Coordinates of C-alpha atoms in Angstrom, one line a residue:
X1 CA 78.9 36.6 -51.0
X2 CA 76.7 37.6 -54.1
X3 CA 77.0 40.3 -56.2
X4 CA 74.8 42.3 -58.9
X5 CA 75.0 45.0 -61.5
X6 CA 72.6 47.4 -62.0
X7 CA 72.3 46.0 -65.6
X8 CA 71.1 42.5 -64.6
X9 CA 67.4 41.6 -65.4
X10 CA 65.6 39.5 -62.8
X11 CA 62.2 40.5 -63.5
X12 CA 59.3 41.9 -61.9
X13 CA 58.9 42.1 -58.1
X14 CA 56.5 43.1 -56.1
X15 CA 58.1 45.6 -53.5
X16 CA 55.9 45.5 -50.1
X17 CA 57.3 47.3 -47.0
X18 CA 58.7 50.8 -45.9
X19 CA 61.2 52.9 -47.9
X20 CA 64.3 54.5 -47.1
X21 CA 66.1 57.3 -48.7
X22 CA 69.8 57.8 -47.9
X23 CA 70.3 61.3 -48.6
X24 CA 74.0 60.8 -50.2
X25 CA 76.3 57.7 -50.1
X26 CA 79.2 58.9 -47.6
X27 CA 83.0 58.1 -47.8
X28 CA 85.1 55.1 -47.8
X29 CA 86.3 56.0 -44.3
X30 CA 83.0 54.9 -42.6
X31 CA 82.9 51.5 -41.0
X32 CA 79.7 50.7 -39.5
X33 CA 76.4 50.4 -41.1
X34 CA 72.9 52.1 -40.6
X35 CA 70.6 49.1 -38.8
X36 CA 67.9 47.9 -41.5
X37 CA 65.2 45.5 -39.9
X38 CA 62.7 43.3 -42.2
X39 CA 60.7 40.3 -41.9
X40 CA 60.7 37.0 -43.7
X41 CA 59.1 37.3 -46.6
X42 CA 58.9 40.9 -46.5
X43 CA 60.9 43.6 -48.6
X44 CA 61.8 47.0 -48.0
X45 CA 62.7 49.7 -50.8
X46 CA 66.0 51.4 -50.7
X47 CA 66.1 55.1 -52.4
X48 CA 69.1 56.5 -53.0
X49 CA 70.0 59.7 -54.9
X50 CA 73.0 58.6 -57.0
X51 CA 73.1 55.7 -58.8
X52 CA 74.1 52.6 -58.0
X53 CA 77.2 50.6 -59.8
X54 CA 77.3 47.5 -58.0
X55 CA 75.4 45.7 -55.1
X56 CA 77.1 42.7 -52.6
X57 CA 75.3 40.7 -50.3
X58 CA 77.7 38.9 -47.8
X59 CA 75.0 36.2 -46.9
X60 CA 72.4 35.5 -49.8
X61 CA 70.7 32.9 -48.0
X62 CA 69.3 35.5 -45.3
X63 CA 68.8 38.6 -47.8
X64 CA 68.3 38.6 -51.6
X65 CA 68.2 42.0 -53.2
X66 CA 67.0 43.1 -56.6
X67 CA 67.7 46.9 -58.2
X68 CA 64.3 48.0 -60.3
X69 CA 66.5 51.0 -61.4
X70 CA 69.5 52.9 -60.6
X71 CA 68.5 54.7 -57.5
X72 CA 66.0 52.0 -56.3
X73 CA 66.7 48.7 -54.4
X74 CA 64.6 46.4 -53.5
X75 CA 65.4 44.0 -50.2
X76 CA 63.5 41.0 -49.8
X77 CA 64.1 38.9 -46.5
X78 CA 63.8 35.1 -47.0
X79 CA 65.4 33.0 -43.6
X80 CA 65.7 34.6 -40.4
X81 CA 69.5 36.1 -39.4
X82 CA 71.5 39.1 -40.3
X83 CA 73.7 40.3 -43.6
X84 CA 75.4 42.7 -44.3
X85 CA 74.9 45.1 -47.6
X86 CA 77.6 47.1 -49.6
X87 CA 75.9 49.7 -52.4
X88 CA 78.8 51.4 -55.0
X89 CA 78.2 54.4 -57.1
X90 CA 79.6 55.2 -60.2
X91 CA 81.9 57.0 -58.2
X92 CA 83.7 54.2 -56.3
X93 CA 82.2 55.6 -53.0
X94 CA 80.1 52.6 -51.1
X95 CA 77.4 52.4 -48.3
X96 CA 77.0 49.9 -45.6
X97 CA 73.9 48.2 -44.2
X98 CA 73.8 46.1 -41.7
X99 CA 70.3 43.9 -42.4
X100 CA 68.8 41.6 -39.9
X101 CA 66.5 39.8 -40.9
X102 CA 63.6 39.2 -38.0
X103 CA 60.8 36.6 -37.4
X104 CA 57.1 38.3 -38.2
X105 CA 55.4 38.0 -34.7
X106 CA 52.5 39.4 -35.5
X107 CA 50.4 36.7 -35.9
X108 CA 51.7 35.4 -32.9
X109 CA 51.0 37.9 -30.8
X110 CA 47.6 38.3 -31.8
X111 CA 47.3 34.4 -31.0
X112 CA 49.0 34.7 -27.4
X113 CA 46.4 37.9 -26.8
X114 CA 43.2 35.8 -28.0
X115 CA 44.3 32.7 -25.7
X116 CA 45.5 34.7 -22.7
X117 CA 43.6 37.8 -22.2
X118 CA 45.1 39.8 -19.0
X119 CA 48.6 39.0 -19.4
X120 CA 51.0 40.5 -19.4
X121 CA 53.0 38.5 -22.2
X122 CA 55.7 40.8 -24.3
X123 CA 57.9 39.4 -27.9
X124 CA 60.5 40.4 -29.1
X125 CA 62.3 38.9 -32.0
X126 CA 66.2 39.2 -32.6
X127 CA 66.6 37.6 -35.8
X128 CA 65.6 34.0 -35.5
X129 CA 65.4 34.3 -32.0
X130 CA 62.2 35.0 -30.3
X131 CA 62.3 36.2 -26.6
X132 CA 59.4 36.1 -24.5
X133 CA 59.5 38.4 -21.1
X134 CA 56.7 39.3 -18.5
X135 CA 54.4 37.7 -16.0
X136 CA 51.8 35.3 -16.0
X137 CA 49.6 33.9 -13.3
X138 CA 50.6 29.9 -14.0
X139 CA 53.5 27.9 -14.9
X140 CA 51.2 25.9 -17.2
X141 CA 50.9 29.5 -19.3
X142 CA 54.4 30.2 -19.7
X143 CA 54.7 26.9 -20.7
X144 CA 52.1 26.8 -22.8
X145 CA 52.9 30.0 -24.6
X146 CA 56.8 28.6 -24.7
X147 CA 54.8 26.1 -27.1
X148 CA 53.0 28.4 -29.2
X149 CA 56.7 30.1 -29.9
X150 CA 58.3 27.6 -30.5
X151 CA 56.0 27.1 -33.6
X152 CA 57.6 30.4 -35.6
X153 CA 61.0 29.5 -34.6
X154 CA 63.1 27.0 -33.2
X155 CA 65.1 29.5 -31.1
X156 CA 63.0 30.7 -28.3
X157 CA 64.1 32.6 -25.2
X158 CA 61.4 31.8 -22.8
X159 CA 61.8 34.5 -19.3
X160 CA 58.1 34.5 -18.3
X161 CA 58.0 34.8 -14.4
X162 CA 55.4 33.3 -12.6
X163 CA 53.3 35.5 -10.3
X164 CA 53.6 34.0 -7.0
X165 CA 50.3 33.6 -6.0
X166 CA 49.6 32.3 -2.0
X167 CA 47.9 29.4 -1.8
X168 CA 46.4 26.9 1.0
X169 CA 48.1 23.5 2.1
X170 CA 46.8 20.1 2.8
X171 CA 47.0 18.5 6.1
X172 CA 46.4 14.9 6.5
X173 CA 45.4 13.6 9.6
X174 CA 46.6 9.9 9.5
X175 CA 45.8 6.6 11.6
X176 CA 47.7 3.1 11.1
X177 CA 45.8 0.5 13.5
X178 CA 46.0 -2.9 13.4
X179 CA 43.4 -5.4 14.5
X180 CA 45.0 -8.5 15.8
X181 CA 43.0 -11.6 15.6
X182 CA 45.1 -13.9 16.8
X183 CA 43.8 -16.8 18.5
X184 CA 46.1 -19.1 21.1
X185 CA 44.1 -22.1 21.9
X186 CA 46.2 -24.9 24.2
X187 CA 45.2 -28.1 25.9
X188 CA 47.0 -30.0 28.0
X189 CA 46.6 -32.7 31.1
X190 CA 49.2 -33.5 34.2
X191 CA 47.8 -36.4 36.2
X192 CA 49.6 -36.8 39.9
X193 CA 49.0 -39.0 42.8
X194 CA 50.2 -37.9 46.3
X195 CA 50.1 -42.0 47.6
X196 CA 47.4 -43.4 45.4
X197 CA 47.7 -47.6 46.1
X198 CA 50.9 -46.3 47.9
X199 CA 52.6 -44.8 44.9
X200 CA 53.9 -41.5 44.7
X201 CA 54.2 -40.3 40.9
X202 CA 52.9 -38.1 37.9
X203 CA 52.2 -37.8 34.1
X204 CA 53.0 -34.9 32.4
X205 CA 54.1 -34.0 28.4
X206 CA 56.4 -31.2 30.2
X207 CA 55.2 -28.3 28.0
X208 CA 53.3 -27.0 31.1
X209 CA 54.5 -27.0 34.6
X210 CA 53.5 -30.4 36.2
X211 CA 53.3 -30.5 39.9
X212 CA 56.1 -30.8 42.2
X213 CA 55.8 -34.4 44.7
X214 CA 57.8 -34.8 47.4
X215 CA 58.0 -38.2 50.0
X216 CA 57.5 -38.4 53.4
X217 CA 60.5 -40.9 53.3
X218 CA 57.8 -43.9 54.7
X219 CA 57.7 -47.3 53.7
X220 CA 57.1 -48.5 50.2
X221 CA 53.3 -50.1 51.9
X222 CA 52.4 -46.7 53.3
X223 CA 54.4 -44.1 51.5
X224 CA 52.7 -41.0 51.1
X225 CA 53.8 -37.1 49.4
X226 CA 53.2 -33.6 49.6
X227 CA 52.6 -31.9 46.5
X228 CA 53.7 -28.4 45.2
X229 CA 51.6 -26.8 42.2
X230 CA 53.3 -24.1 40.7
X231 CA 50.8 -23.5 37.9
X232 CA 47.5 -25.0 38.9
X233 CA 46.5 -24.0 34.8
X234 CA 43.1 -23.4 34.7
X235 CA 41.3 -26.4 35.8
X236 CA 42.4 -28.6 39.7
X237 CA 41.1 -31.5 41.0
X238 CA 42.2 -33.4 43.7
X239 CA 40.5 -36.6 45.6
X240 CA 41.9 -36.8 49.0
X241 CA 40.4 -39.8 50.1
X242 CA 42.4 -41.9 46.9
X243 CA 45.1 -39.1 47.0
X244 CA 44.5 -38.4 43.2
X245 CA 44.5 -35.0 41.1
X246 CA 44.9 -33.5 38.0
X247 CA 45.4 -30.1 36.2
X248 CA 44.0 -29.1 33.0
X249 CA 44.7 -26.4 31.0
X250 CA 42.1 -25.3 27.8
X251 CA 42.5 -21.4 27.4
X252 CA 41.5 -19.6 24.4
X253 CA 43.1 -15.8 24.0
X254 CA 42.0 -13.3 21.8
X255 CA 44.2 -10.1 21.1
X256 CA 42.8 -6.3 20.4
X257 CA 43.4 -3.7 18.1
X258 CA 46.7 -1.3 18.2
X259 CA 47.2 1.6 16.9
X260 CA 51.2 1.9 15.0
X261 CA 51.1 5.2 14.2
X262 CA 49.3 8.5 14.1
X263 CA 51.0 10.9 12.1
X264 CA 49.7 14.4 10.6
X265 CA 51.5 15.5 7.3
X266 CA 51.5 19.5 5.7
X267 CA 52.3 19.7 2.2
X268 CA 51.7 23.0 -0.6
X269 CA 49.1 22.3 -3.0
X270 CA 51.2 20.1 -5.7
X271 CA 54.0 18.7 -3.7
X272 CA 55.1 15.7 -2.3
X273 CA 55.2 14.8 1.7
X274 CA 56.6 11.6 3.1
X275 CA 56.6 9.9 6.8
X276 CA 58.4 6.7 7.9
X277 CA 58.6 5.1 11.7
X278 CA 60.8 2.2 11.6
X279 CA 63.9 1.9 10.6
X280 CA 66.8 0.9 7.9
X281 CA 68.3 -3.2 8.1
X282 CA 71.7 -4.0 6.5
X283 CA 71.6 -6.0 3.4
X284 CA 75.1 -8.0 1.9
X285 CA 74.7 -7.3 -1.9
X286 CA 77.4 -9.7 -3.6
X287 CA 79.6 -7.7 -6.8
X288 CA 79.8 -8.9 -10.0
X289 CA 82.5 -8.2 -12.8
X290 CA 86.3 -6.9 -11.7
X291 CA 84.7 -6.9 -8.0
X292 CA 82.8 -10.4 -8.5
X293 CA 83.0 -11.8 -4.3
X294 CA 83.1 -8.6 -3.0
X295 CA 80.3 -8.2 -0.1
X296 CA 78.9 -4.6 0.2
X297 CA 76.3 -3.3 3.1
X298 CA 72.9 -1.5 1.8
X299 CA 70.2 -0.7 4.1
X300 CA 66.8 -0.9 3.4
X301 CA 64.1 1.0 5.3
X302 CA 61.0 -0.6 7.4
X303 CA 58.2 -0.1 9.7
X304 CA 55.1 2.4 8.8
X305 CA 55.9 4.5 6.2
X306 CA 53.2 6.9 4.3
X307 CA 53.5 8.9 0.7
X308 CA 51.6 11.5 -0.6
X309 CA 50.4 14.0 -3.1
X310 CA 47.5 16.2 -2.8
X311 CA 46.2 18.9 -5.3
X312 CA 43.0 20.7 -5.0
X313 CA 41.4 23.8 -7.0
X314 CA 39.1 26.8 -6.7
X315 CA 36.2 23.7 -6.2
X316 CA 38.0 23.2 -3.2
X317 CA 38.1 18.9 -4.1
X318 CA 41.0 17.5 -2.9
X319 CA 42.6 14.8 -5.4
X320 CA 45.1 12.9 -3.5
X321 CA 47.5 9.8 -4.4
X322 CA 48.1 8.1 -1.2
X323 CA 50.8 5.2 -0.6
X324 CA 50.4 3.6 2.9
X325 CA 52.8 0.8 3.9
X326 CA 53.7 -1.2 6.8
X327 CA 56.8 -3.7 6.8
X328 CA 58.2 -6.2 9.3
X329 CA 61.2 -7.8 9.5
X330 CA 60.4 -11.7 8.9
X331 CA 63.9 -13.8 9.9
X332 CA 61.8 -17.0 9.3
X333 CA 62.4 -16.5 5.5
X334 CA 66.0 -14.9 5.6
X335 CA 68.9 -15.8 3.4
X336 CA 72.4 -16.5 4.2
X337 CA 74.9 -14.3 1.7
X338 CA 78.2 -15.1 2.6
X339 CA 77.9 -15.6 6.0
X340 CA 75.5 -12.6 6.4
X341 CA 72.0 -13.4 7.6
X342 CA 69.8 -11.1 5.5
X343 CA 66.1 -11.0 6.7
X344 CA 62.8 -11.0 4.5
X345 CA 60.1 -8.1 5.0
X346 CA 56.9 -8.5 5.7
X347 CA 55.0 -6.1 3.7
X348 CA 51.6 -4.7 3.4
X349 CA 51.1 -1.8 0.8
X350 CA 48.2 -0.5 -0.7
X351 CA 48.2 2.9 -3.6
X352 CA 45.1 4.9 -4.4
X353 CA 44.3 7.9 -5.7
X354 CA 40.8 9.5 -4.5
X355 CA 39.2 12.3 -5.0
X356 CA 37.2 14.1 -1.2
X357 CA 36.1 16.8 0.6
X358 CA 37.8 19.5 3.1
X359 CA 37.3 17.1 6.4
X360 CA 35.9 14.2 4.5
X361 CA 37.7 10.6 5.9
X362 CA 37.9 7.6 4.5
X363 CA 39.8 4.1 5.2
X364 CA 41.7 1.6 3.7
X365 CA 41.1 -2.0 5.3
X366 CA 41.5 -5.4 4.3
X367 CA 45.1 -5.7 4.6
X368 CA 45.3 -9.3 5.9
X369 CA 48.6 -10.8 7.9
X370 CA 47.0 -14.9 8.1
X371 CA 50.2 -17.5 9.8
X372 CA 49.2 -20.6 11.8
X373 CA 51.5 -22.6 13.7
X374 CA 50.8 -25.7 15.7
X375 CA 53.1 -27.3 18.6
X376 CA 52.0 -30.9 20.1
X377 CA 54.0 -33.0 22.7
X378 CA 52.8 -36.4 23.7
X379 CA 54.0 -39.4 25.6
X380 CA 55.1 -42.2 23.2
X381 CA 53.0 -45.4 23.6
X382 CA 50.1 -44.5 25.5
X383 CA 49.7 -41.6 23.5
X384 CA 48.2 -43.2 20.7
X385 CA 45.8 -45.3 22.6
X386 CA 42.1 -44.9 21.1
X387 CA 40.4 -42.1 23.6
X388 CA 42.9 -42.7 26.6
X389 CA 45.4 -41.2 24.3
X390 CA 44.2 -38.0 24.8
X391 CA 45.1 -37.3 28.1
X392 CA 48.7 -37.6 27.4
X393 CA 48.7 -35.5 24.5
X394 CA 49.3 -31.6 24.6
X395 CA 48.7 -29.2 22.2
X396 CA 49.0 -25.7 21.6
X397 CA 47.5 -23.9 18.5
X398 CA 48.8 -20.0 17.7
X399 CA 46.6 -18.5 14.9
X400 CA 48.4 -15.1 13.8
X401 CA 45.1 -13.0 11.8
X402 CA 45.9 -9.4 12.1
X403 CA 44.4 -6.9 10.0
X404 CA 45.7 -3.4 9.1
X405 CA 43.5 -0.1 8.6
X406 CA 44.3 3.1 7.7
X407 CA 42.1 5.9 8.2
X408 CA 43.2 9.2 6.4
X409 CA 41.2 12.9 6.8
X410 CA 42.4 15.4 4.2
X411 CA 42.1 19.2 5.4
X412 CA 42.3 22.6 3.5
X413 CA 44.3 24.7 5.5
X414 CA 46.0 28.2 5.7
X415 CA 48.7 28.9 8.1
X416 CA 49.9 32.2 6.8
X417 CA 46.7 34.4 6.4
X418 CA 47.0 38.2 5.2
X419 CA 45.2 40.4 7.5
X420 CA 44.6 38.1 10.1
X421 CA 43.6 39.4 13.0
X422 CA 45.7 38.4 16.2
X423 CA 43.3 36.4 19.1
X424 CA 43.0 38.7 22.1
X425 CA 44.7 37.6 25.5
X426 CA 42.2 36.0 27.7
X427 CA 40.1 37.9 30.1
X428 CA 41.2 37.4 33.5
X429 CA 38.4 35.8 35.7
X430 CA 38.5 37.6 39.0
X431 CA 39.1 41.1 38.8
X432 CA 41.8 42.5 41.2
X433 CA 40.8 43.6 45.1
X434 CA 40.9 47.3 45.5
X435 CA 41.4 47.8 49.3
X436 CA 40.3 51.6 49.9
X437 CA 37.2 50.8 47.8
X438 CA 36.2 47.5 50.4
X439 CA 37.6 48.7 53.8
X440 CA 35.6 52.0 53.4
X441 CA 32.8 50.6 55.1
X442 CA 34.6 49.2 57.8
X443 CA 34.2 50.3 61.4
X444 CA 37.9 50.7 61.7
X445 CA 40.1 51.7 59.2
X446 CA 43.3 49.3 59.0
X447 CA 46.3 51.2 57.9
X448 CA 47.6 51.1 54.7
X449 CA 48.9 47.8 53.0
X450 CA 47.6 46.0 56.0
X451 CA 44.9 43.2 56.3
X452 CA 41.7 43.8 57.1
X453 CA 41.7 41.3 60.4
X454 CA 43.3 43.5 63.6
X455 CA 46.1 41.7 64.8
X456 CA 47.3 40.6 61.3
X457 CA 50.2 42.2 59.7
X458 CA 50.6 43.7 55.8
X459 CA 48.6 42.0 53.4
X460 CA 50.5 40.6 50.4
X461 CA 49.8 42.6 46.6
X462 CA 47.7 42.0 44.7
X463 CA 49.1 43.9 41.6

C-alpha cells in the first residue's frame, strides 16, 4: 500500500489519456468505487474540484499515481491487474476508485484483422487476461490467433468456435492377394514282381504307396501273385511275360494366386480408419519385481490388418499414409514360457505415404515369404550304390515362394449431399391391360371382369 501528499515532488510527467472530473468527493458512508479502465503504459488525468490531502494506492506494482497540483492526478498504468485508489480532502472526506489496469489490444487487433480478413475474430481484455470469442473457418486459425495472443499476455482465454464446414470422405477400395509360388517336386520308384524267377516280392522306400502282392499259395518252383496298386503314381509298367513292373512317381505342382482380403474403408478427410481379419493369440508374459514368476495372458492380434490416413484439399490430391500388414502364426519358431507354448508371427508390413488422384490405383508388391524344405527316404545299402542307387532313393522337395500384393484405389466421395435430388422409381416396362379399351373390337362382348376366351371364367386383375 503506497501513499502520497500533495506536497511531494516527483517531477515532470507527461499525462497522455482521457480526463475525468468528479464533480465533488462524496461521504465516508460510500463503499464501492467508480470503475476506472487504463492501459499499460497509459495514464489518465483525474480532476477534482476540492483539493486533495492525501492519495493511497493499495497495489503500486499495478498503478503508480502522481498529483501535478491539488485538484489534478495523474494515473499511470505500468503491469496489467486491478488496484484500488483512495483520494482525501482537506476535509477528511475520501473517494474510491476501483482501477483495472487492461492489456492495450490495439495493435493486436489490427494484426489479427491484416492476417485474417473475413473473420469474425472479437478481444476483449480483462486485466491481464485476454479473451478471444467468435468464429473462424479452421481450427488451424483459432489456433494460430491463440498464438498471436499469447504474445501480449500470458493469460489468454481462447473460445473461437470453428465453423463446421461439410466436407467429402475418402473411400479406399482395397485388395490383399497373394501369389503362391510354391513348387512340390517328388521322385520316387517301387519295383514289384508278381513271380519273376518264381519270387513274389517288392522294393519300395514306403513314402508312397507300394503295391499290394498276394500268393496263389503254389509251390516255391512255380509260385505266382496277384497284385493290387492302390496308387499307380504317375508312371506303370508291367512285363507280363517276366511278371515284372514298376511305378514311378516325378510330379511337379505349381500353386496360383489368392486373394486374403478385399476390404473397402470410409474415413472424414483427416482421420484415422483401421481394418483387421484374423484374429488375437494368447501370449504368457512372465512378472518381474514383488510378482517375479507370476504368468499373465496378453493377446496379440494377426491375420490382414490395414491402417490409414488420408487428407486431401480444394486440389482435390489425395495424400495418404497407408500401413498394410499381413501375419501368420509360425509354431516352428515358438517358445516355451513356463509350460506355455507361445508361437512366433510371420510378418509382412510395408508403410508409405503417397500422394494420387480421385480413382487413381496403385500397388504395393514385393513382399516375399521364401522357405524350402526337403524330405528323402532311401533303403540303406543299396541305396548308395553309384547310379543303381537311385532307384531306391525317394525324394520330395516343397519350395514355399509366395508373394503378397496390395492394390489400393483412393476415391473422393460425398454421401450426404445438400440438395440432392432423390432418383426416380423405375419405369415399369409393360404398361397395364385396359380391358374395355381391347375387347371393344371384339365380335362378342365378354361380360365384365371376365376373359376374353368364351368358356373361361373371370380374368385375374391386373391392378
Amino acid at each position: 500500500m503506497k501513499t502520497f501528499a500533495l506536497g511531494q515532488k516527483r517531477g515532470l510527467f507527461l499525462a497522455l489519456g482521457v480526463a475525468i472530473g468528479l464533480a465533488a468527493i462524496p461521504s465516508r458512508g460510500q463503499s464501492e468505487g467508480q470503475a476506472l479502465h487504463v492501459f499499460v503504459g497509459k495514464s489518465v488525468v483525474i480532476n477534482v474540484q476540492s483539493p486533495v490531502t492525501r492519495i493511497l494506492s493499495s497495489n503500486p506494482a499495478v498503478i503508480d499515481t502522481l498529483a501535478t497540483s491539488p485538484t489534478q492526478i495523474v494515473v499511470e498504468g505500468k503491469t496489467p491487474g486491478s488496484s484500488s485508489l483512495i483520494l482525501w480532502d482537506s476535509s477528511g472526506r475520501s473517494q474510491m476508485l476501483d482501477v483495472t489496469v487492461d492489456v492495450n489490444i490495439a495493435h493486436l487487433r489490427t494484426a489479427i484483422e491484416q492476417t485474417y480478413p473475413g473473420e469474425a475474430i472479437n478481444i476483449e481484455s480483462d486485466g491481464a487476461h485476454l479473451i478471444l470469442t467468435g468464429t473462424v473457418s479452421e481450427a488451424k486459425i483459432a489456433e494460430d490467433v491463440g498464438k498471436l495472443a499469447a504474445s501480449y499476455s500470458s493469460a489468454v482465454v481462447n473460445s473461437l468456435t470453428v465453423t463446421p464446414v461439410h466436407e467429402g470422405q475418402v473411400l479406399l477400395e482395397v485388395k490383399f492377394a497373394e501369389v503362391d509360388r510354391t513348387k512340390i517336386q517328388q521322385f520316387g520308384i517301387n519295383i514289384f514282381s508278381t513271380g519273376a524267377g518264381n519270387t513274389i516280392g517288392a522294393v519300395t522306400t514306403g513314402q508312397f504307396s507300394p503295391p499290394q502282392l498276394t500268393t496263389n499259395g503254389g509251390s516255391s518252383s512255380s509260385a505266382t501273385g496277384s497284385i493290387n496298386v492302390p496308387d499307380p503314381l504317375n508312371i506303370f509298367a508291367f512285363r507280363p511275360d517276366i511278371n515284372l513292373g514298376t511305378t514311378i512317381r516325378y510330379l511337379e505342382n505349381k500353386s496360383v494366386l489368392q486373394i486374403l482380403a478385399e476390404p473397402n474403408l470410409l474415413a472424414l478427410n483427416g482421420q484415422k480408419a483401421s481394418f483387421l481379419v484374423g484374429g488375437e493369440f494368447p501370449v504368457p508374459i512372465v512378472q518381474g519385481g514383488q510378482s517375479i514368476g507370476v504368468v499373465t495372458i496378453q493377446f496379440r492380434p494377426f491375420g490382414v490388418r490395414l491402417e490409414f490416413t488420408a487428407n486431401f484439399g480444394k486440389d482435390k490430391v489425395i495424400r495418404l499414409h497407408v500401413n498394410p500388414e499381413v501375419s501368420t502364426l509360425d509354431f516352428s519358431n515358438a517358445a516355451v514360457i513356463s509350460g506355455f507354448t507361445a508361437p512366433a508371427l510371420s510378418t509382412r508390413r510395408a508403410e508409405i505415404e503417397i500422394e494420387l488422384k480421385d480413382g487413381q490405383p496403385f500397388a504395393i508388391a514385393g513382399l516375399l515369404d521364401n522357405r524350402a524344405q526337403v524330405q528323402m527316404s532311401k533303403i540303406p545299402g543299396i541305396a548308395d550304390v553309384p547310379v543303381l542307387g537311385y532307384l531306391f532313393k525317394t525324394r520330395s522337395v516343397t519350395r514355399s515362394n509366395s508373394e503378397l500384393i496390395v492394390f489400393v484405389t483412393p476415391h473422393i466421395v460425398d454421401p450426404v449431399k445438400g440438395n440432392a435430388i432423390p432418383p426416380l422409381p423405375p419405369a415399369n416396362p409393360i404398361k397395364f391391360l385396359d380391358n374395355d379399351s381391347f375387347n371393344k373390337d371384339l365380335p362378342y362382348k365378354p361380360a365384365p371382369g371376365t376373359s376374353n376366351v368364351p368358356g373361361q371364367g373371370p380374368m385375374p386383375s391386373t391392378k
